Amino acid sequence: MTKLSANADGRNRVAQGYAAVTARIATVCANSGRNPTEITLLAVSKQQTVQRMRAAYDLGQRHFGENYLQEARAKQSQLPADCIWHFIGPVQSNKTREIAEHFAWLHSLDRWRIAQRLAAQRPETLPPLKVCVQINIDAEASKSGLPLSQAPAFCQSLAELPNLQLMGLMCLPRADGDPAATHAAFTRLRALRDKLSLPVLSMGMSADLELAIAAGSTILRIGSALFGPRESPNESG
Ligand SMILES: *Cc1c(COP(=O)(O)O)cnc(C)c1O
């Protein structure tokens, strides 16, 4: 296949992905009495090409979510300046400065030390970094995120830090959960969010966006359903 037709093919794939995801969102909103305008679609572009991201941009997409810092930084320089960048992967201490300087949102905050560093490193010339606290909603040993029970105190402490704006909570339910278990996990996160009176619930991915919307999600993080399968594993950066 020539490069041009590969690009056209990629654009088609993204256009189809958008149409399918938009239709799924519309259907579940209609069935659960939600307004689609309350829901932000975050396009998770890790391991996706800049060409596919550009196709999404041309369809009106502005919010992009990335998990790996070096990959994200390379893409930021190749896409228009009005993209809104969300960091959604685990954060190491030595990455906080670049996250503070080059992202609008962080969805995966779960350590006080990281919060302190981000607060100190966020440039005063930028609006506060919007953050979601990641909750280990199924108490999985292997997963990042705060235990549910520690979330209220952690969220309260965040208010003491400058340059961060606590927006809400994020979770990644167990990958092997059945729909009932995933529904229960989303419902637990929703209850905690309501208790803390926060606006944002970052939950729902390609496979479970219906359950997430029904449980009150306000930010869907959708990758493969929009862009197609990811290109290659990227464990670095
Ligand atoms: C990769 C990823 C997603 C998107 O997953 P899909 O199944 O491709 O929609 C969402 N959230 C996080 C934290 C991710 O790492």
PDB file of C-alpha atoms and ligand atoms in Angstrom:
ATOM      1  CA  MET A   1       0.000   0.000   0.000  1.00  0.00           C
ATOM      2  CA  THR A   2       1.326   3.483  -0.787  1.00  0.00           C
ATOM      3  CA  LYS A   3       1.801   5.919   2.032  1.00  0.00           C
ATOM      4  CA  LEU A   4      -1.043   8.091   0.789  1.00  0.00           C
ATOM      5  CA  SER A   5      -3.558   5.279   0.688  1.00  0.00           C
ATOM      6  CA  ALA A   6      -2.374   4.030   4.090  1.00  0.00           C
ATOM      7  CA  ASN A   7      -3.171   7.501   5.415  1.00  0.00           C
ATOM      8  CA  ALA A   8      -6.570   7.572   3.744  1.00  0.00           C
ATOM      9  CA  ASP A   9      -7.211   4.148   5.231  1.00  0.00           C
ATOM     10  CA  GLY A  10      -6.255   5.393   8.687  1.00  0.00           C
ATOM     11  CA  ARG A  11      -8.550   8.408   8.346  1.00  0.00           C
ATOM     12  CA  ASN A  12     -11.390   6.115   7.377  1.00  0.00           C
ATOM     13  CA  ARG A  13     -10.745   3.898  10.362  1.00  0.00           C
ATOM     14  CA  VAL A  14     -10.859   6.883  12.704  1.00  0.00           C
ATOM     15  CA  ALA A  15     -14.018   8.284  11.080  1.00  0.00           C
ATOM     16  CA  GLN A  16     -15.722   4.907  11.513  1.00  0.00           C
ATOM     17  CA  GLY A  17     -14.508   4.644  15.092  1.00  0.00           C
ATOM     18  CA  TYR A  18     -15.921   8.076  15.858  1.00  0.00           C
ATOM     19  CA  ALA A  19     -19.266   7.293  14.301  1.00  0.00           C
ATOM     20  CA  ALA A  20     -19.511   4.032  16.252  1.00  0.00           C
ATOM     21  CA  VAL A  21     -18.482   5.533  19.607  1.00  0.00           C
ATOM     22  CA  THR A  22     -20.747   8.556  19.172  1.00  0.00           C
ATOM     23  CA  ALA A  23     -23.669   6.242  18.408  1.00  0.00           C
ATOM     24  CA  ARG A  24     -22.940   4.099  21.477  1.00  0.00           C
ATOM     25  CA  ILE A  25     -22.819   7.206  23.678  1.00  0.00           C
ATOM     26  CA  ALA A  26     -26.076   8.533  22.209  1.00  0.00           C
ATOM     27  CA  THR A  27     -27.869   5.222  22.760  1.00  0.00           C
ATOM     28  CA  VAL A  28     -26.834   4.758  26.370  1.00  0.00           C
ATOM     29  CA  CYS A  29     -27.538   8.424  27.173  1.00  0.00           C
ATOM     30  CA  ALA A  30     -31.044   8.047  25.734  1.00  0.00           C
ATOM     31  CA  ASN A  31     -31.614   4.875  27.767  1.00  0.00           C
ATOM     32  CA  SER A  32     -30.219   6.231  31.023  1.00  0.00           C
ATOM     33  CA  GLY A  33     -31.585   9.766  30.911  1.00  0.00           C
ATOM     34  CA  ARG A  34     -28.200  11.430  30.536  1.00  0.00           C
ATOM     35  CA  ASN A  35     -27.314  14.370  28.335  1.00  0.00           C
ATOM     36  CA  PRO A  36     -24.380  13.623  25.990  1.00  0.00           C
ATOM     37  CA  THR A  37     -23.145  17.195  26.408  1.00  0.00           C
ATOM     38  CA  GLU A  38     -22.268  16.401  30.060  1.00  0.00           C
ATOM     39  CA  ILE A  39     -19.774  13.805  28.874  1.00  0.00           C
ATOM     40  CA  THR A  40     -16.274  14.596  27.612  1.00  0.00           C
ATOM     41  CA  LEU A  41     -14.740  12.157  25.188  1.00  0.00           C
ATOM     42  CA  LEU A  42     -11.036  11.806  25.913  1.00  0.00           C
ATOM     43  CA  ALA A  43      -9.283  10.181  22.954  1.00  0.00           C
ATOM     44  CA  VAL A  44      -6.639   7.856  24.395  1.00  0.00           C
ATOM     45  CA  SER A  45      -3.910   8.039  21.779  1.00  0.00           C
ATOM     46  CA  LYS A  46      -1.087   6.014  23.336  1.00  0.00           C
ATOM     47  CA  GLN A  47       0.616   3.901  20.673  1.00  0.00           C
ATOM     48  CA  GLN A  48      -1.464   5.538  17.958  1.00  0.00           C
ATOM     49  CA  THR A  49       0.103   7.422  15.077  1.00  0.00           C
ATOM     50  CA  VAL A  50       0.093  11.198  14.741  1.00  0.00           C
ATOM     51  CA  GLN A  51      -1.771  10.692  11.444  1.00  0.00           C
ATOM     52  CA  ARG A  52      -4.668   9.035  13.231  1.00  0.00           C
ATOM     53  CA  MET A  53      -4.645  11.709  15.904  1.00  0.00           C
ATOM     54  CA  ARG A  54      -4.703  14.366  13.200  1.00  0.00           C
ATOM     55  CA  ALA A  55      -7.712  12.628  11.648  1.00  0.00           C
ATOM     56  CA  ALA A  56      -9.430  12.792  15.044  1.00  0.00           C
ATOM     57  CA  TYR A  57      -8.479  16.457  15.385  1.00  0.00           C
ATOM     58  CA  ASP A  58     -10.018  17.174  11.989  1.00  0.00           C
ATOM     59  CA  LEU A  59     -13.239  15.576  13.237  1.00  0.00           C
ATOM     60  CA  GLY A  60     -13.255  18.080  16.096  1.00  0.00           C
ATOM     61  CA  GLN A  61     -11.455  16.082  18.809  1.00  0.00           C
ATOM     62  CA  ARG A  62      -9.378  18.242  21.155  1.00  0.00           C
ATOM     63  CA  HIS A  63      -8.860  16.184  24.337  1.00  0.00           C
ATOM     64  CA  PHE A  64      -6.078  13.607  23.990  1.00  0.00           C
ATOM     65  CA  GLY A  65      -4.913  11.187  26.685  1.00  0.00           C
ATOM     66  CA  GLU A  66      -1.396   9.758  26.790  1.00  0.00           C
ATOM     67  CA  ASN A  67       0.323   7.275  29.123  1.00  0.00           C
ATOM     68  CA  TYR A  68       3.993   7.662  28.220  1.00  0.00           C
ATOM     69  CA  LEU A  69       5.726  10.996  28.582  1.00  0.00           C
ATOM     70  CA  GLN A  70       8.309  10.831  25.804  1.00  0.00           C
ATOM     71  CA  GLU A  71       5.761   9.583  23.309  1.00  0.00           C
ATOM     72  CA  ALA A  72       3.344  12.333  24.312  1.00  0.00           C
ATOM     73  CA  ARG A  73       5.950  15.094  24.083  1.00  0.00           C
ATOM     74  CA  ALA A  74       6.909  14.015  20.566  1.00  0.00           C
ATOM     75  CA  LYS A  75       3.265  14.133  19.489  1.00  0.00           C
ATOM     76  CA  GLN A  76       2.571  17.481  21.139  1.00  0.00           C
ATOM     77  CA  SER A  77       5.051  19.168  18.829  1.00  0.00           C
ATOM     78  CA  GLN A  78       3.307  17.721  15.770  1.00  0.00           C
ATOM     79  CA  LEU A  79      -0.301  18.587  16.567  1.00  0.00           C
ATOM     80  CA  PRO A  80      -2.052  21.987  16.731  1.00  0.00           C
ATOM     81  CA  ALA A  81      -1.598  24.100  19.851  1.00  0.00           C
ATOM     82  CA  ASP A  82      -5.261  24.000  20.839  1.00  0.00           C
ATOM     83  CA  CYS A  83      -5.145  20.307  21.739  1.00  0.00           C
ATOM     84  CA  ILE A  84      -5.822  19.671  25.433  1.00  0.00           C
ATOM     85  CA  TRP A  85      -3.425  17.083  26.840  1.00  0.00           C
ATOM     86  CA  HIS A  86      -4.296  14.672  29.632  1.00  0.00           C
ATOM     87  CA  PHE A  87      -1.682  12.466  31.278  1.00  0.00           C
ATOM     88  CA  ILE A  88      -3.354   9.200  32.296  1.00  0.00           C
ATOM     89  CA  GLY A  89      -0.453   6.830  33.032  1.00  0.00           C
ATOM     90  CA  PRO A  90       1.505   6.111  36.200  1.00  0.00           C
ATOM     91  CA  VAL A  91       3.682   9.067  37.277  1.00  0.00           C
ATOM     92  CA  GLN A  92       7.275   8.642  38.391  1.00  0.00           C
ATOM     93  CA  SER A  93       8.932  11.376  40.444  1.00  0.00           C
ATOM     94  CA  ASN A  94      11.423  12.216  37.737  1.00  0.00           C
ATOM     95  CA  LYS A  95       8.564  12.917  35.280  1.00  0.00           C
ATOM     96  CA  THR A  96       6.593  15.418  37.331  1.00  0.00           C
ATOM     97  CA  ARG A  97       8.256  18.548  35.967  1.00  0.00           C
ATOM     98  CA  GLU A  98       7.427  17.764  32.359  1.00  0.00           C
ATOM     99  CA  ILE A  99       3.899  16.774  33.284  1.00  0.00           C
ATOM    100  CA  ALA A 100       3.460  20.015  35.227  1.00  0.00           C
ATOM    101  CA  GLU A 101       4.777  22.040  32.309  1.00  0.00           C
ATOM    102  CA  HIS A 102       3.109  20.347  29.353  1.00  0.00           C
ATOM    103  CA  PHE A 103      -0.270  18.932  30.361  1.00  0.00           C
ATOM    104  CA  ALA A 104      -3.633  20.446  31.291  1.00  0.00           C
ATOM    105  CA  TRP A 105      -4.866  17.390  33.194  1.00  0.00           C
ATOM    106  CA  LEU A 106      -3.532  14.462  35.215  1.00  0.00           C
ATOM    107  CA  HIS A 107      -5.916  11.547  35.844  1.00  0.00           C
ATOM    108  CA  SER A 108      -3.624   9.240  37.787  1.00  0.00           C
ATOM    109  CA  LEU A 109      -2.643  11.109  40.933  1.00  0.00           C
ATOM    110  CA  ASP A 110      -2.310   8.737  43.876  1.00  0.00           C
ATOM    111  CA  ARG A 111       0.721   9.846  45.909  1.00  0.00           C
ATOM    112  CA  TRP A 112       1.223  12.866  48.122  1.00  0.00           C
ATOM    113  CA  ARG A 113       4.882  13.231  47.162  1.00  0.00           C
ATOM    114  CA  ILE A 114       3.907  13.465  43.491  1.00  0.00           C
ATOM    115  CA  ALA A 115       1.212  16.030  44.291  1.00  0.00           C
ATOM    116  CA  GLN A 116       3.735  18.180  46.166  1.00  0.00           C
ATOM    117  CA  ARG A 117       6.197  18.073  43.304  1.00  0.00           C
ATOM    118  CA  LEU A 118       3.540  18.948  40.729  1.00  0.00           C
ATOM    119  CA  ALA A 119       2.312  21.857  42.844  1.00  0.00           C
ATOM    120  CA  ALA A 120       5.844  23.208  43.154  1.00  0.00           C
ATOM    121  CA  GLN A 121       6.678  22.678  39.484  1.00  0.00           C
ATOM    122  CA  ARG A 122       3.485  23.907  37.806  1.00  0.00           C
ATOM    123  CA  PRO A 123       4.439  27.182  36.091  1.00  0.00           C
ATOM    124  CA  GLU A 124       2.589  30.177  37.525  1.00  0.00           C
ATOM    125  CA  THR A 125       1.943  31.336  33.974  1.00  0.00           C
ATOM    126  CA  LEU A 126      -0.361  28.351  33.385  1.00  0.00           C
ATOM    127  CA  PRO A 127      -3.783  27.704  34.893  1.00  0.00           C
ATOM    128  CA  PRO A 128      -3.739  25.184  37.762  1.00  0.00           C
ATOM    129  CA  LEU A 129      -3.127  21.575  36.712  1.00  0.00           C
ATOM    130  CA  LYS A 130      -6.502  19.812  36.809  1.00  0.00           C
ATOM    131  CA  VAL A 131      -6.187  16.528  38.661  1.00  0.00           C
ATOM    132  CA  CYS A 132      -8.219  13.404  39.275  1.00  0.00           C
ATOM    133  CA  VAL A 133      -7.262  11.092  42.104  1.00  0.00           C
ATOM    134  CA  GLN A 134      -6.920   7.499  40.934  1.00  0.00           C
ATOM    135  CA  ILE A 135      -8.700   5.007  43.155  1.00  0.00           C
ATOM    136  CA  ASN A 136      -7.793   1.314  43.240  1.00  0.00           C
ATOM    137  CA  ILE A 137     -11.476   0.497  43.104  1.00  0.00           C
ATOM    138  CA  ASP A 138     -11.167  -3.296  43.189  1.00  0.00           C
ATOM    139  CA  ALA A 139      -8.305  -3.303  45.721  1.00  0.00           C
ATOM    140  CA  GLU A 140      -6.040  -5.185  43.304  1.00  0.00           C
ATOM    141  CA  ALA A 141      -2.523  -5.814  44.579  1.00  0.00           C
ATOM    142  CA  SER A 142      -0.958  -5.078  41.191  1.00  0.00           C
ATOM    143  CA  LYS A 143      -2.787  -1.858  40.463  1.00  0.00           C
ATOM    144  CA  SER A 144      -1.972   1.777  41.169  1.00  0.00           C
ATOM    145  CA  GLY A 145      -4.454   4.014  42.883  1.00  0.00           C
ATOM    146  CA  LEU A 146      -5.345   4.913  46.437  1.00  0.00           C
ATOM    147  CA  PRO A 147      -7.467   2.591  48.542  1.00  0.00           C
ATOM    148  CA  LEU A 148     -11.012   3.904  48.637  1.00  0.00           C
ATOM    149  CA  SER A 149     -10.807   4.446  52.392  1.00  0.00           C
ATOM    150  CA  GLN A 150      -7.850   6.839  52.071  1.00  0.00           C
ATOM    151  CA  ALA A 151      -9.407   9.008  49.386  1.00  0.00           C
ATOM    152  CA  PRO A 152     -11.335  11.522  51.534  1.00  0.00           C
ATOM    153  CA  ALA A 153      -8.291  12.560  53.611  1.00  0.00           C
ATOM    154  CA  PHE A 154      -6.048  12.654  50.549  1.00  0.00           C
ATOM    155  CA  CYS A 155      -8.507  14.816  48.605  1.00  0.00           C
ATOM    156  CA  GLN A 156      -8.856  17.160  51.549  1.00  0.00           C
ATOM    157  CA  SER A 157      -5.070  17.575  51.819  1.00  0.00           C
ATOM    158  CA  LEU A 158      -4.831  18.442  48.137  1.00  0.00           C
ATOM    159  CA  ALA A 159      -6.729  21.658  48.823  1.00  0.00           C
ATOM    160  CA  GLU A 160      -3.645  22.907  50.722  1.00  0.00           C
ATOM    161  CA  LEU A 161      -1.458  22.716  47.630  1.00  0.00           C
ATOM    162  CA  PRO A 162      -1.208  25.627  45.170  1.00  0.00           C
ATOM    163  CA  ASN A 163      -1.386  25.234  41.390  1.00  0.00           C
ATOM    164  CA  LEU A 164      -3.462  22.059  41.465  1.00  0.00           C
ATOM    165  CA  GLN A 165      -7.214  21.947  40.970  1.00  0.00           C
ATOM    166  CA  LEU A 166      -8.876  18.797  42.227  1.00  0.00           C
ATOM    167  CA  MET A 167     -11.561  17.869  39.689  1.00  0.00           C
ATOM    168  CA  GLY A 168     -12.606  14.358  40.577  1.00  0.00           C
ATOM    169  CA  LEU A 169     -11.846  10.663  40.719  1.00  0.00           C
ATOM    170  CA  MET A 170     -10.584   8.107  38.231  1.00  0.00           C
ATOM    171  CA  CYS A 171     -10.608   4.304  38.206  1.00  0.00           C
ATOM    172  CA  LEU A 172      -9.685   1.327  36.071  1.00  0.00           C
ATOM    173  CA  PRO A 173     -11.794  -1.648  37.154  1.00  0.00           C
ATOM    174  CA  ARG A 174     -10.393  -5.183  36.941  1.00  0.00           C
ATOM    175  CA  ALA A 175      -9.829  -6.187  33.351  1.00  0.00           C
ATOM    176  CA  ASP A 176     -11.296  -9.654  33.923  1.00  0.00           C
ATOM    177  CA  GLY A 177     -14.420  -8.469  35.715  1.00  0.00           C
ATOM    178  CA  ASP A 178     -17.854  -9.473  34.472  1.00  0.00           C
ATOM    179  CA  PRO A 179     -20.328  -6.660  33.712  1.00  0.00           C
ATOM    180  CA  ALA A 180     -21.942  -6.923  37.141  1.00  0.00           C
ATOM    181  CA  ALA A 181     -18.562  -6.509  38.860  1.00  0.00           C
ATOM    182  CA  THR A 182     -17.616  -3.590  36.620  1.00  0.00           C
ATOM    183  CA  HIS A 183     -20.977  -1.962  37.286  1.00  0.00           C
ATOM    184  CA  ALA A 184     -20.440  -2.369  41.020  1.00  0.00           C
ATOM    185  CA  ALA A 185     -16.948  -0.828  40.769  1.00  0.00           C
ATOM    186  CA  PHE A 186     -18.237   2.203  38.846  1.00  0.00           C
ATOM    187  CA  THR A 187     -21.061   2.603  41.335  1.00  0.00           C
ATOM    188  CA  ARG A 188     -18.588   2.635  44.259  1.00  0.00           C
ATOM    189  CA  LEU A 189     -16.547   5.359  42.578  1.00  0.00           C
ATOM    190  CA  ARG A 190     -19.672   7.377  41.853  1.00  0.00           C
ATOM    191  CA  ALA A 191     -20.771   7.165  45.500  1.00  0.00           C
ATOM    192  CA  LEU A 192     -17.384   8.386  46.705  1.00  0.00           C
ATOM    193  CA  ARG A 193     -17.384  11.220  44.155  1.00  0.00           C
ATOM    194  CA  ASP A 194     -20.845  12.291  45.331  1.00  0.00           C
ATOM    195  CA  LYS A 195     -19.732  12.195  48.968  1.00  0.00           C
ATOM    196  CA  LEU A 196     -16.766  14.431  48.146  1.00  0.00           C
ATOM    197  CA  SER A 197     -18.895  16.788  45.987  1.00  0.00           C
ATOM    198  CA  LEU A 198     -16.514  16.730  43.042  1.00  0.00           C
ATOM    199  CA  PRO A 199     -17.591  17.374  39.446  1.00  0.00           C
ATOM    200  CA  VAL A 200     -15.622  14.750  37.509  1.00  0.00           C
ATOM    201  CA  LEU A 201     -15.805  10.961  37.221  1.00  0.00           C
ATOM    202  CA  SER A 202     -13.130   9.693  34.839  1.00  0.00           C
ATOM    203  CA  MET A 203     -14.273   6.161  34.048  1.00  0.00           C
ATOM    204  CA  GLY A 204     -15.216   4.045  31.071  1.00  0.00           C
ATOM    205  CA  MET A 205     -13.039   2.685  28.259  1.00  0.00           C
ATOM    206  CA  SER A 206     -13.756   1.055  24.903  1.00  0.00           C
ATOM    207  CA  ALA A 207     -15.211  -2.123  26.364  1.00  0.00           C
ATOM    208  CA  ASP A 208     -17.299  -0.683  29.200  1.00  0.00           C
ATOM    209  CA  LEU A 209     -18.375   2.831  28.259  1.00  0.00           C
ATOM    210  CA  GLU A 210     -22.080   1.929  28.503  1.00  0.00           C
ATOM    211  CA  LEU A 211     -21.733   0.790  32.112  1.00  0.00           C
ATOM    212  CA  ALA A 212     -19.672   3.875  32.933  1.00  0.00           C
ATOM    213  CA  ILE A 213     -22.186   6.324  31.464  1.00  0.00           C
ATOM    214  CA  ALA A 214     -25.061   4.628  33.242  1.00  0.00           C
ATOM    215  CA  ALA A 215     -23.127   4.978  36.508  1.00  0.00           C
ATOM    216  CA  GLY A 216     -22.500   8.705  35.950  1.00  0.00           C
ATOM    217  CA  SER A 217     -19.175   9.017  34.101  1.00  0.00           C
ATOM    218  CA  THR A 218     -18.302  12.534  32.963  1.00  0.00           C
ATOM    219  CA  ILE A 219     -15.033  11.709  31.145  1.00  0.00           C
ATOM    220  CA  LEU A 220     -14.756   8.595  28.983  1.00  0.00           C
ATOM    221  CA  ARG A 221     -11.208   7.497  28.162  1.00  0.00           C
ATOM    222  CA  ILE A 222     -11.533   5.747  24.805  1.00  0.00           C
ATOM    223  CA  GLY A 223      -8.637   4.381  22.772  1.00  0.00           C
ATOM    224  CA  SER A 224      -9.052   1.348  20.542  1.00  0.00           C
ATOM    225  CA  ALA A 225     -12.752   1.874  19.770  1.00  0.00           C
ATOM    226  CA  LEU A 226     -11.858   5.264  18.234  1.00  0.00           C
ATOM    227  CA  PHE A 227      -8.482   4.626  16.644  1.00  0.00           C
ATOM    228  CA  GLY A 228      -8.318   0.876  16.082  1.00  0.00           C
ATOM    229  CA  PRO A 229      -5.794  -1.488  17.642  1.00  0.00           C
ATOM    230  CA  ARG A 230      -2.649   0.079  19.121  1.00  0.00           C
ATOM    231  CA  GLU A 231       0.475  -0.075  16.977  1.00  0.00           C
ATOM    232  CA  SER A 232       3.122  -1.457  19.256  1.00  0.00           C
ATOM    233  CA  PRO A 233       3.785  -1.938  22.922  1.00  0.00           C
ATOM    234  CA  ASN A 234       5.591   0.993  24.433  1.00  0.00           C
ATOM    235  CA  GLU A 235       7.033   0.348  27.832  1.00  0.00           C
ATOM    236  CA  SER A 236       9.457   3.226  27.883  1.00  0.00           C
ATOM    237  CA  GLY A 237       9.158   6.868  28.764  1.00  0.00           C
TER     238      GLY A 237
HETATM  239  C1  LIG B   1      -5.183   2.578  27.385  1.00  0.00           C
HETATM  240  C2  LIG B   1      -6.041   3.221  28.401  1.00  0.00           C
HETATM  241  C3  LIG B   1      -7.389   3.551  28.121  1.00  0.00           C
HETATM  242  C4  LIG B   1      -8.085   3.244  26.805  1.00  0.00           C
HETATM  243  O1  LIG B   1      -8.289   1.884  26.636  1.00  0.00           O
HETATM  244  P1  LIG B   1      -9.182   1.300  25.409  1.00  0.00           P
HETATM  245  O2  LIG B   1      -9.601  -0.019  25.897  1.00  0.00           O
HETATM  246  O3  LIG B   1      -8.272   1.244  24.228  1.00  0.00           O
HETATM  247  O4  LIG B   1     -10.317   2.232  25.207  1.00  0.00           O
HETATM  248  C5  LIG B   1      -8.097   4.222  29.112  1.00  0.00           C
HETATM  249  N1  LIG B   1      -7.555   4.529  30.295  1.00  0.00           N
HETATM  250  C6  LIG B   1      -6.280   4.220  30.601  1.00  0.00           C
HETATM  251  C7  LIG B   1      -5.737   4.596  31.939  1.00  0.00           C
HETATM  252  C8  LIG B   1      -5.491   3.550  29.671  1.00  0.00           C
HETATM  253  O5  LIG B   1      -4.235   3.234  29.995  1.00  0.00           O
END
